[in-house]
Amino acid sequence: MTRTRKRARRDDSEPTNAGDTSPDDAAPQPSTAIHAAESPPAAANNGDASPRRGRGRPKKSSKRKDRVAEPMSPESERRLTRQQQAAEQNGHVNSSVGPGPEWETVVRVVPAMDAVVKVFCVHTDPNFSLPWQRKRQYSSSSSGFIIGGRRVLTNAHSVEHHTQVKLKKRGSDTKYLATVLAIGTECDIALLTVNDDEFWEGVTPVEFGDLPALQDAVTVVGYPIGGDTISVTSGVVSRIEVLSYVHATTELLGLQIDAAINSGNSGGPAFNDKGKCVGIAFQSLKHDDAENIGYVIPTPVIKHFIGDYEKNGVYTGFPVLGIEWQKMENPDLRVAMGMASDQKGVRIRRIEPTAPESEVLKSSDILLSFDGVKIANDGTIPFRDGERIGFSYLVSQKYTGDKALVKVLRDSKVLEFKIKLQPHKRLIPAHINGKPPSYYIVAGFVFSAVSVPYLRSEYGKDYEYEAPVKLLDRHMHAMAESPDEQLVVISQVLVADINIGYEDIVNTQVITFNGKPVKNLKSLANMVESCKDEYLKFELEYQQVVVVKTETAKAATLDILAMHCIPSAMSDDLKP
């Protein structure tokens, strides 16, 4: 009887990065291996003359009578002759009546597994609680694969905040130092290269295939947890749609497959039945009601990333339309907005002030089409035979700086505009692009700029439920009024005599300084450093006020920095 032990599932409804394997210095995990089958003990006679009779049907005797070969009838001989002739015509010969068998050559396409490499990375993450230093280093392993031009593709989160990256080929015992050429945070793809010529010897680069269809077979190859050698899992494409990329909180085209994607699979290729790459494994869904749901970055997104790098020399990102829209499925709403019975589209609710289209588009415009493709009332467009997809897919196929033709309905008139597309400027950015966090310290007050990594560091992966309501509201709904606008907060107070009574202020937004609005962290640092007033007055949210004497505050700052071993009162990017 074989007994298995199931692993406890995580109670997490969000898609999670398949990501890297656990750090090298992590504690060993409890055993979840399948136990070997237990064989029942053999029955022993123990000196008894007769063995004990077991359960079930009686065992048949091994003695059998030898059958005497009977002569074959003429009719049977003719039938056998016809069968032999038919077999010979089809290329099959019965070994009992003729020469040895001739087997057909079966051609099977094998994925280019020799091009799949193991990625070893040492990370040094920023410390948002103590922004003047970094966290302790940790190691991870993931997967990648070789493409043309002496380059290697993997996931962005596999090499994020990297200190050192090394690659090892299949069947090799050598790790080669790699250089990170570009990191695409929105699409979770990174491009690497290796300077050592030996690394590229005897390897055929992976070729890309077309976007697969539903039920097409896929094979995911990589180096997941559970062993050191290459691993292969297979499944089919179960869904194609615009989905959320967890690493960058963006929405791009993605494939859902039922092949297992585990920690360490990140960055590994997904092959079709012709041996061509159709995507990169990057995340999976962990939920009590879901099993074997993995996600793959499809070839259109991969080719856009590579094309962007080749076109500009750097990664510039995926442009967005910069609008919030509303469905127009209600008949009364369509009539009220002046839409004809044959017109379809979505209503523009708000436009990003920093987006170029804010100069031509207006709120309550009905977006009818994008680059000649008509948009339905639910915001979808025709994709392939029998499929529909969100119209943001059309925008994501453009490059930064490209122009697009949009058709809108305004006051019952159809208007056309040529707009320029740019990446999204968020008030609370999704990433800090590998840079150290900014900070400014005066009188023990630590001022920081809020970002998604900052919220995740302060409140954990469930920051959308744990963070203060005010911060979440700004994160979800606020729009930047200018490209350099930031959300500045007092992240903590380093306790000293000068800040008595302010110790409990944590992650509270700074609205104004001495009556002037705080636009970003650098402008705040400049205003404080150049202040000649008697007092430093900071107005915070919820009508809180912080007041300290200017001369005393600047003198106390030096002592506070020395006490906490802080090298500078501000980060390098804020220094003049």
Coordinates of C-alpha atoms in Angstrom, one line a residue:
M1 CA 0.0 0.0 0.0
T2 CA 1.4 3.4 -1.0
R3 CA 0.9 6.3 1.4
T4 CA 1.3 9.9 0.5
R5 CA 1.6 13.0 2.6
K6 CA 0.1 16.2 1.3
R7 CA 1.7 19.6 1.7
A8 CA -0.4 22.3 3.4
R9 CA -1.6 24.9 0.9
R10 CA -1.1 28.6 1.4
D11 CA -4.2 30.6 2.1
D12 CA -3.5 33.2 -0.5
S13 CA -5.9 34.1 -3.3
E14 CA -3.4 36.3 -5.2
P15 CA -1.3 35.0 -8.0
T16 CA 2.2 34.7 -6.6
N17 CA 5.6 34.8 -8.3
A18 CA 6.9 31.3 -8.9
G19 CA 10.1 33.2 -8.2
D20 CA 13.4 32.1 -6.8
T21 CA 14.1 29.2 -4.6
S22 CA 14.5 29.7 -0.9
P23 CA 17.7 31.5 0.3
D24 CA 20.7 29.3 1.0
D25 CA 20.8 30.2 4.6
A26 CA 17.1 29.5 5.2
A27 CA 16.1 26.8 7.6
P28 CA 15.5 23.3 6.1
Q29 CA 11.9 22.7 5.2
P30 CA 9.9 19.8 6.6
S31 CA 9.9 16.6 4.5
T32 CA 7.0 16.4 2.0
A33 CA 8.4 13.5 -0.1
I34 CA 6.2 10.5 -1.1
H35 CA 7.0 7.6 1.1
A36 CA 8.1 4.3 -0.6
A37 CA 5.5 1.6 -1.1
E38 CA 5.4 -0.8 1.8
S39 CA 5.5 -4.4 0.7
P40 CA 3.5 -6.9 2.8
P41 CA 5.8 -9.4 4.7
A42 CA 6.3 -12.7 2.9
A43 CA 4.4 -15.7 4.5
A44 CA 6.8 -18.0 6.3
N45 CA 6.2 -21.6 7.0
N46 CA 8.0 -21.5 10.3
G47 CA 8.6 -25.2 10.1
D48 CA 4.9 -26.0 9.4
A49 CA 4.3 -28.8 7.0
S50 CA 1.6 -26.9 5.2
P51 CA 1.5 -23.1 4.5
R52 CA -1.5 -21.1 5.7
R53 CA -4.1 -20.5 3.1
G54 CA -4.6 -16.8 2.2
R55 CA -7.7 -14.9 1.3
G56 CA -9.3 -14.5 -2.1
R57 CA -9.5 -16.9 -5.0
P58 CA -7.5 -20.2 -4.7
K59 CA -4.2 -20.1 -6.5
K60 CA -4.2 -22.0 -9.8
S61 CA -1.9 -24.9 -10.1
S62 CA 1.3 -24.2 -12.0
K63 CA 1.0 -27.6 -13.6
R64 CA -0.6 -27.6 -17.1
K65 CA -0.9 -30.1 -19.8
D66 CA 1.2 -29.6 -22.9
R67 CA -1.0 -29.1 -25.9
V68 CA -0.3 -31.2 -29.0
A69 CA 0.0 -29.1 -32.1
E70 CA -2.8 -29.9 -34.5
P71 CA -2.3 -29.9 -38.2
M72 CA -3.4 -26.6 -40.0
S73 CA -6.3 -26.8 -42.4
P74 CA -5.9 -25.7 -46.0
E75 CA -8.2 -22.7 -45.4
S76 CA -6.2 -21.5 -42.4
E77 CA -3.0 -21.8 -44.5
R78 CA -4.5 -19.6 -47.2
R79 CA -5.6 -17.0 -44.6
L80 CA -2.2 -16.9 -43.1
T81 CA -0.5 -16.5 -46.5
R82 CA -2.8 -13.5 -47.3
Q83 CA -1.9 -11.9 -43.9
Q84 CA 1.8 -12.3 -44.6
Q85 CA 1.5 -10.8 -48.0
A86 CA -0.4 -7.8 -46.6
A87 CA 2.2 -7.3 -43.9
E88 CA 5.0 -7.4 -46.4
Q89 CA 3.3 -4.7 -48.5
N90 CA 3.0 -2.5 -45.4
G91 CA 6.6 -3.0 -44.5
H92 CA 5.9 -5.3 -41.5
V93 CA 7.0 -8.9 -41.6
N94 CA 6.0 -11.5 -39.0
S95 CA 9.2 -12.6 -37.3
S96 CA 7.9 -16.1 -36.9
V97 CA 7.6 -16.7 -40.7
G98 CA 10.2 -14.4 -42.2
P99 CA 13.3 -12.2 -41.7
G100 CA 13.7 -9.8 -38.7
P101 CA 11.4 -6.8 -38.1
E102 CA 11.8 -3.5 -39.9
W103 CA 10.7 -0.6 -37.5
E104 CA 9.5 2.7 -38.8
T105 CA 11.6 5.7 -37.9
V106 CA 9.5 8.0 -35.6
V107 CA 10.6 11.6 -35.7
R108 CA 9.9 13.4 -32.4
V109 CA 10.6 17.1 -31.9
V110 CA 12.6 17.5 -28.7
P111 CA 12.8 21.0 -27.1
A112 CA 16.2 22.7 -27.0
M113 CA 16.8 21.7 -23.4
D114 CA 20.5 22.3 -23.7
A115 CA 19.8 26.0 -24.1
V116 CA 18.1 26.1 -20.7
V117 CA 20.4 27.4 -18.0
K118 CA 20.2 27.7 -14.2
V119 CA 20.5 31.2 -12.9
F120 CA 22.2 31.9 -9.6
C121 CA 21.8 35.3 -8.1
V122 CA 22.9 37.1 -5.0
H123 CA 20.4 39.8 -4.0
T124 CA 20.9 42.8 -1.7
D125 CA 17.5 44.3 -1.2
P126 CA 17.0 47.9 -0.1
N127 CA 16.0 48.5 3.5
F128 CA 13.0 50.9 3.5
S129 CA 12.8 51.0 7.3
L130 CA 16.4 52.1 7.5
P131 CA 16.9 53.6 4.0
W132 CA 20.6 54.6 4.6
Q133 CA 21.6 50.9 4.5
R134 CA 20.7 47.7 2.7
K135 CA 19.4 44.3 4.0
R136 CA 21.5 41.2 4.4
Q137 CA 22.5 39.4 1.2
Y138 CA 20.7 36.3 0.2
S139 CA 21.0 33.8 -2.7
S140 CA 18.4 32.4 -5.0
S141 CA 18.2 30.1 -8.0
S142 CA 15.9 30.2 -11.0
S143 CA 15.9 29.4 -14.7
G144 CA 16.7 31.0 -18.0
F145 CA 17.4 30.2 -21.6
I146 CA 19.7 31.2 -24.4
I147 CA 18.5 33.2 -27.4
G148 CA 20.2 34.6 -30.4
G149 CA 22.8 37.4 -30.2
R150 CA 24.7 35.8 -27.2
R151 CA 21.9 36.7 -24.9
V152 CA 19.9 35.0 -22.1
L153 CA 16.3 35.6 -21.0
T154 CA 15.0 35.2 -17.5
N155 CA 12.5 36.9 -15.2
A156 CA 13.1 40.4 -13.8
H157 CA 12.3 39.3 -10.3
S158 CA 15.0 36.5 -10.6
V159 CA 17.7 39.2 -10.8
E160 CA 16.1 42.2 -9.0
H161 CA 18.5 44.1 -6.8
H162 CA 21.3 41.8 -7.9
T163 CA 24.8 41.9 -6.6
Q164 CA 26.1 39.0 -8.6
V165 CA 24.5 36.8 -11.3
K166 CA 26.0 33.5 -12.5
L167 CA 24.8 31.0 -15.1
K168 CA 25.3 27.2 -15.4
K169 CA 24.5 25.2 -18.5
R170 CA 22.9 21.8 -18.4
G171 CA 25.4 19.0 -17.7
S172 CA 28.2 21.5 -16.8
D173 CA 30.0 22.0 -13.5
T174 CA 31.1 25.6 -14.3
K175 CA 29.3 28.8 -13.3
Y176 CA 29.8 31.7 -15.6
L177 CA 29.6 35.4 -14.5
A178 CA 26.7 37.2 -16.2
T179 CA 26.0 40.8 -17.0
V180 CA 22.5 42.2 -16.7
L181 CA 21.7 44.2 -19.9
A182 CA 18.1 45.3 -19.2
I183 CA 15.4 44.7 -16.7
G184 CA 11.7 45.1 -17.7
T185 CA 9.8 45.5 -14.5
E186 CA 6.4 45.8 -16.2
C187 CA 6.7 42.6 -18.2
D188 CA 8.9 40.7 -15.6
I189 CA 11.7 40.0 -18.1
A190 CA 15.4 40.5 -17.9
L191 CA 18.1 40.2 -20.5
L192 CA 21.6 38.9 -19.6
T193 CA 24.8 38.1 -21.4
V194 CA 28.1 36.3 -20.6
N195 CA 31.5 37.6 -21.8
D196 CA 33.2 34.2 -21.6
D197 CA 33.3 32.6 -25.1
E198 CA 33.3 29.1 -23.7
F199 CA 29.8 29.6 -22.4
W200 CA 28.4 29.9 -25.9
E201 CA 30.1 26.8 -27.4
G202 CA 28.0 23.9 -28.5
V203 CA 24.6 25.6 -27.7
T204 CA 21.8 26.2 -30.2
P205 CA 19.7 29.3 -29.3
V206 CA 16.0 28.8 -28.6
E207 CA 13.7 29.9 -31.5
F208 CA 10.4 31.6 -30.8
G209 CA 7.1 30.3 -32.0
D210 CA 3.7 32.0 -32.6
L211 CA 1.1 32.6 -29.9
P212 CA -0.5 29.2 -29.2
A213 CA -4.2 28.5 -29.3
L214 CA -6.4 27.0 -26.6
Q215 CA -5.7 23.3 -25.8
D216 CA -2.3 23.5 -27.5
A217 CA 0.3 21.3 -25.7
V218 CA 3.1 23.1 -23.8
T219 CA 6.2 21.8 -22.1
V220 CA 7.8 23.9 -19.3
V221 CA 11.5 23.3 -18.8
G222 CA 13.5 24.7 -15.8
Y223 CA 15.2 24.0 -12.5
P224 CA 12.5 24.1 -9.8
I225 CA 12.8 23.0 -6.2
G226 CA 13.1 19.3 -5.5
G227 CA 16.4 18.6 -7.2
D228 CA 19.4 20.1 -9.0
T229 CA 18.9 18.7 -12.5
I230 CA 16.6 19.9 -15.2
S231 CA 12.9 19.3 -14.8
V232 CA 10.2 19.0 -17.5
T233 CA 6.4 19.4 -16.9
S234 CA 3.7 19.3 -19.6
G235 CA 0.2 20.6 -20.0
V236 CA -2.1 22.6 -22.3
V237 CA -3.0 26.2 -22.8
S238 CA -6.2 26.7 -20.8
R239 CA -6.8 30.4 -21.1
I240 CA -5.5 33.5 -23.0
E241 CA -6.3 36.9 -21.7
V242 CA -4.9 40.2 -20.3
L243 CA -3.9 39.4 -16.7
S244 CA -2.2 41.0 -13.8
Y245 CA 1.6 40.7 -13.5
V246 CA 2.2 40.5 -9.8
H247 CA 5.8 41.6 -9.9
A248 CA 4.9 45.0 -11.4
T249 CA 1.2 45.4 -10.7
T250 CA 0.6 45.8 -14.4
E251 CA -1.8 44.1 -16.9
L252 CA -0.4 42.5 -20.1
L253 CA -1.3 39.6 -22.3
G254 CA -0.7 36.2 -20.5
L255 CA -1.2 32.5 -21.0
Q256 CA -2.7 30.3 -18.3
I257 CA -1.6 26.7 -18.4
D258 CA -2.2 23.6 -16.3
A259 CA 1.5 22.5 -16.1
A260 CA 3.1 22.7 -12.7
I261 CA 5.1 25.9 -12.2
N262 CA 7.0 25.8 -8.9
S263 CA 9.6 28.0 -7.2
G264 CA 12.7 28.0 -9.3
N265 CA 10.8 27.5 -12.6
S266 CA 10.8 31.3 -13.0
G267 CA 12.5 32.4 -16.2
G268 CA 12.3 28.9 -17.8
P269 CA 10.9 28.5 -21.4
A270 CA 7.6 27.0 -22.3
F271 CA 7.9 25.0 -25.6
N272 CA 5.2 24.0 -28.0
D273 CA 5.0 20.5 -29.7
K274 CA 7.3 21.8 -32.5
G275 CA 10.1 22.6 -30.0
K276 CA 9.8 26.4 -30.3
C277 CA 9.5 28.7 -27.3
V278 CA 6.0 30.2 -26.8
G279 CA 6.5 31.9 -23.4
I280 CA 8.4 32.3 -20.1
A281 CA 7.1 30.8 -16.9
F282 CA 6.8 33.5 -14.3
Q283 CA 4.0 33.0 -11.7
S284 CA 1.4 30.6 -10.4
L285 CA -1.9 30.8 -8.5
K286 CA -1.9 29.5 -4.9
H287 CA -5.4 29.1 -3.6
D288 CA -7.4 26.5 -1.8
D289 CA -9.9 26.1 -4.6
A290 CA -7.3 26.1 -7.5
E291 CA -4.9 23.4 -8.6
N292 CA -2.2 23.4 -11.3
I293 CA -2.8 27.0 -12.5
G294 CA 0.4 28.5 -13.9
Y295 CA 1.1 31.6 -16.0
V296 CA 3.4 32.2 -18.9
I297 CA 4.6 35.4 -20.5
P298 CA 3.7 34.9 -24.2
T299 CA 5.8 35.6 -27.2
P300 CA 4.2 39.0 -28.2
V301 CA 5.3 40.4 -24.8
I302 CA 8.7 38.9 -25.1
K303 CA 9.3 40.2 -28.6
H304 CA 8.1 43.7 -27.5
F305 CA 10.7 43.7 -24.7
I306 CA 13.5 42.5 -27.0
G307 CA 12.4 45.0 -29.8
D308 CA 12.3 47.8 -27.3
Y309 CA 15.9 47.1 -26.1
E310 CA 17.2 46.7 -29.7
K311 CA 15.5 49.9 -30.8
N312 CA 16.5 52.2 -28.0
G313 CA 19.5 50.5 -26.5
V314 CA 17.7 50.5 -23.1
Y315 CA 14.4 49.3 -21.9
T316 CA 11.8 52.1 -22.0
G317 CA 8.7 50.3 -20.9
F318 CA 5.2 49.6 -22.2
P319 CA 3.1 52.7 -23.0
V320 CA -0.4 53.2 -21.6
L321 CA -3.4 55.2 -22.7
G322 CA -3.6 57.0 -19.4
I323 CA -7.3 56.9 -18.9
E324 CA -9.9 55.4 -16.6
W325 CA -13.0 54.2 -18.4
Q326 CA -16.5 52.9 -17.7
K327 CA -18.5 50.2 -19.5
M328 CA -21.4 51.3 -21.6
E329 CA -23.6 48.2 -21.4
N330 CA -26.6 50.0 -20.0
P331 CA -29.1 51.1 -22.8
D332 CA -30.2 54.2 -20.9
L333 CA -26.7 55.3 -20.4
R334 CA -25.9 54.9 -24.1
V335 CA -28.9 57.0 -25.1
A336 CA -28.1 59.7 -22.5
M337 CA -24.6 59.9 -23.9
G338 CA -25.9 60.5 -27.4
M339 CA -24.8 57.1 -28.9
A340 CA -26.5 55.7 -31.9
S341 CA -27.9 52.2 -31.9
D342 CA -25.0 51.0 -34.0
Q343 CA -22.2 52.7 -32.0
K344 CA -20.2 51.0 -29.3
G345 CA -17.5 52.1 -27.0
V346 CA -16.5 53.0 -23.4
R347 CA -16.8 56.2 -21.5
I348 CA -13.7 58.0 -20.4
R349 CA -14.0 58.8 -16.6
R350 CA -10.7 60.4 -15.9
I351 CA -7.5 61.2 -17.7
E352 CA -4.0 61.2 -16.2
P353 CA -2.8 64.9 -16.0
T354 CA 0.7 63.8 -17.0
A355 CA -0.5 61.8 -20.1
P356 CA -0.1 63.5 -23.5
E357 CA -3.7 62.7 -24.4
S358 CA -4.9 64.9 -21.6
E359 CA -4.5 67.8 -24.0
V360 CA -7.1 66.5 -26.5
L361 CA -9.3 64.0 -24.7
K362 CA -12.0 65.0 -22.2
S363 CA -13.9 63.3 -19.5
S364 CA -17.2 61.8 -20.7
D365 CA -15.8 61.3 -24.2
I366 CA -16.9 57.9 -25.7
L367 CA -13.9 56.0 -26.9
L368 CA -15.1 54.3 -30.1
S369 CA -12.0 52.8 -31.6
F370 CA -8.2 52.5 -31.3
D371 CA -6.1 52.4 -34.5
G372 CA -9.1 51.5 -36.5
V373 CA -10.2 48.6 -34.2
K374 CA -13.7 49.1 -32.8
I375 CA -14.1 48.8 -29.0
A376 CA -17.2 47.0 -27.6
N377 CA -19.3 48.3 -24.8
D378 CA -17.5 46.1 -22.3
G379 CA -14.1 47.3 -23.4
T380 CA -13.1 44.2 -25.4
I381 CA -12.0 43.8 -29.0
P382 CA -12.0 40.8 -31.4
F383 CA -8.8 38.8 -30.8
R384 CA -8.9 35.5 -32.7
D385 CA -11.5 33.1 -33.9
G386 CA -14.2 33.0 -31.2
E387 CA -12.1 35.0 -28.8
R388 CA -12.2 38.6 -27.4
I389 CA -9.7 40.4 -25.3
G390 CA -9.3 43.8 -23.5
F391 CA -8.5 46.7 -25.8
S392 CA -5.5 47.6 -23.6
Y393 CA -3.8 44.8 -25.6
L394 CA -3.7 47.1 -28.6
V395 CA -2.0 49.8 -26.5
S396 CA 0.6 47.4 -25.1
Q397 CA 1.7 46.4 -28.7
K398 CA 2.9 50.0 -29.2
Y399 CA 6.4 51.3 -28.3
T400 CA 7.2 54.4 -26.2
G401 CA 6.8 57.5 -28.4
D402 CA 4.5 55.8 -31.0
K403 CA 1.4 57.5 -32.2
A404 CA -2.1 56.1 -32.4
L405 CA -5.4 57.2 -34.0
V406 CA -8.3 57.2 -31.6
K407 CA -11.9 57.9 -32.5
V408 CA -14.2 59.4 -29.8
L409 CA -17.8 60.6 -29.6
R410 CA -18.3 64.0 -28.1
D411 CA -21.6 65.9 -28.0
S412 CA -23.0 63.4 -30.6
K413 CA -20.1 64.2 -33.0
V414 CA -17.4 61.8 -34.0
L415 CA -13.9 63.2 -33.6
E416 CA -10.5 61.7 -34.5
F417 CA -7.2 62.5 -32.7
K418 CA -3.6 61.4 -33.2
I419 CA -2.1 60.9 -29.8
K420 CA 1.4 60.1 -28.6
L421 CA 1.8 57.1 -26.2
Q422 CA 4.1 57.2 -23.1
P423 CA 4.7 54.9 -20.1
H424 CA 2.5 55.4 -17.1
K425 CA 3.5 58.0 -14.4
R426 CA 2.2 56.8 -11.1
L427 CA 1.9 59.0 -8.0
I428 CA 3.0 55.9 -6.0
P429 CA 5.4 54.0 -8.4
A430 CA 5.3 50.2 -8.7
H431 CA 9.1 50.0 -8.6
I432 CA 12.2 52.0 -7.8
N433 CA 14.1 50.5 -10.8
G434 CA 16.9 49.0 -8.7
K435 CA 17.8 52.4 -7.1
P436 CA 18.3 52.8 -3.3
P437 CA 15.3 54.5 -1.6
S438 CA 15.4 58.3 -1.0
Y439 CA 15.3 59.7 2.5
Y440 CA 15.9 63.0 4.4
I441 CA 16.4 63.4 8.1
V442 CA 16.0 66.5 10.2
A443 CA 15.5 66.7 14.0
G444 CA 15.0 62.9 14.0
F445 CA 12.1 63.0 11.5
V446 CA 12.8 60.5 8.7
F447 CA 11.1 61.7 5.5
S448 CA 10.6 59.2 2.7
A449 CA 8.8 58.9 -0.7
V450 CA 6.1 56.2 -0.9
S451 CA 6.3 53.4 -3.5
V452 CA 4.8 50.0 -3.7
P453 CA 8.0 48.3 -2.5
Y454 CA 7.9 50.7 0.4
L455 CA 4.4 49.7 1.3
R456 CA 5.2 46.0 0.9
S457 CA 8.2 46.4 3.2
E458 CA 6.2 48.2 5.9
Y459 CA 3.0 46.2 5.8
G460 CA 4.0 42.9 4.2
K461 CA 2.6 41.2 1.0
D462 CA -0.9 42.0 2.1
Y463 CA -0.3 45.7 2.2
E464 CA -3.5 46.3 0.3
Y465 CA -5.3 45.2 3.4
E466 CA -2.9 46.3 6.2
A467 CA -1.7 49.8 5.1
P468 CA -3.6 52.9 6.3
V469 CA -6.7 53.8 4.4
K470 CA -5.4 57.2 3.4
L471 CA -2.3 55.7 1.8
L472 CA -4.3 53.0 0.0
D473 CA -6.7 55.6 -1.3
R474 CA -3.8 57.6 -2.8
H475 CA -2.3 54.4 -4.1
M476 CA -5.5 53.2 -5.9
H477 CA -7.1 56.4 -7.0
A478 CA -4.8 59.4 -6.8
M479 CA -3.1 60.7 -10.0
A480 CA 0.2 62.6 -10.3
E481 CA -0.3 66.3 -11.3
S482 CA 3.2 66.6 -12.6
P483 CA 6.0 64.1 -13.7
D484 CA 8.1 64.8 -10.6
E485 CA 5.3 64.6 -8.0
Q486 CA 5.8 62.3 -5.0
L487 CA 3.9 61.3 -1.9
V488 CA 6.1 62.3 1.0
V489 CA 5.6 60.8 4.5
I490 CA 7.3 60.9 7.8
S491 CA 8.2 57.2 8.0
Q492 CA 9.4 57.2 11.6
V493 CA 10.8 59.4 14.3
L494 CA 14.3 58.7 15.7
V495 CA 13.6 59.6 19.3
A496 CA 15.5 62.6 20.8
D497 CA 14.9 65.4 23.2
I498 CA 13.9 67.8 20.5
N499 CA 11.0 65.7 19.1
I500 CA 9.3 64.8 22.4
G501 CA 5.6 64.3 21.9
Y502 CA 6.0 63.3 18.2
E503 CA 7.3 59.8 18.8
D504 CA 4.1 58.1 17.6
I505 CA 4.0 59.6 14.1
V506 CA 4.5 56.8 11.6
N507 CA 3.9 56.8 7.8
T508 CA 1.9 60.1 7.8
Q509 CA 1.8 62.2 4.7
V510 CA 3.4 65.7 4.8
I511 CA 1.1 68.3 3.1
T512 CA 2.9 71.6 3.5
F513 CA 6.1 73.0 5.0
N514 CA 5.9 76.6 6.4
G515 CA 2.7 77.1 4.3
K516 CA 4.2 75.9 1.0
P517 CA 2.9 72.6 -0.6
V518 CA 5.3 69.7 -0.6
K519 CA 5.7 68.6 -4.2
N520 CA 8.4 65.9 -3.7
L521 CA 11.1 64.8 -1.3
K522 CA 13.8 66.8 -3.0
S523 CA 11.9 70.1 -2.8
L524 CA 11.1 69.5 0.9
A525 CA 14.9 68.9 1.6
N526 CA 15.8 72.1 -0.3
M527 CA 13.2 74.1 1.6
V528 CA 14.3 72.9 5.0
E529 CA 18.0 73.3 4.3
S530 CA 17.5 76.9 3.1
C531 CA 15.0 77.8 5.7
K532 CA 15.8 81.1 7.6
D533 CA 12.5 81.2 9.6
E534 CA 12.6 80.7 13.4
Y535 CA 10.5 77.5 13.3
L536 CA 10.2 74.5 11.0
K537 CA 6.5 73.9 10.7
F538 CA 5.2 70.7 8.9
E539 CA 1.5 70.3 8.3
L540 CA 0.5 66.6 8.1
E541 CA -2.7 64.8 7.1
Y542 CA -5.6 64.7 9.6
Q543 CA -4.7 68.3 10.4
Q544 CA -1.6 67.3 12.5
V545 CA 1.1 69.9 13.0
V546 CA 4.8 69.4 13.8
V547 CA 6.8 72.5 14.9
V548 CA 10.4 72.6 16.0
K549 CA 12.9 75.5 16.4
T550 CA 15.1 75.8 13.3
E551 CA 18.4 76.4 14.9
T552 CA 17.9 73.7 17.6
A553 CA 16.6 71.2 15.0
K554 CA 19.6 71.5 12.7
A555 CA 22.1 71.2 15.6
A556 CA 20.3 68.2 17.0
T557 CA 20.4 66.4 13.6
L558 CA 24.1 65.9 13.8
D559 CA 23.9 64.2 17.2
I560 CA 21.1 62.0 16.0
L561 CA 23.0 60.9 13.0
A562 CA 26.0 60.0 15.0
M563 CA 23.9 58.1 17.6
H564 CA 22.3 55.9 14.9
C565 CA 25.5 55.6 12.7
I566 CA 23.9 57.3 9.8
P567 CA 26.5 58.5 7.3
S568 CA 24.4 61.4 5.8
A569 CA 21.2 63.4 6.6
M570 CA 20.0 62.7 3.0
S571 CA 20.4 60.2 0.2
D572 CA 22.8 60.8 -2.6
D573 CA 20.0 61.7 -5.1
L574 CA 18.9 64.6 -3.0
K575 CA 22.3 66.2 -2.6
P576 CA 22.9 69.3 -4.6

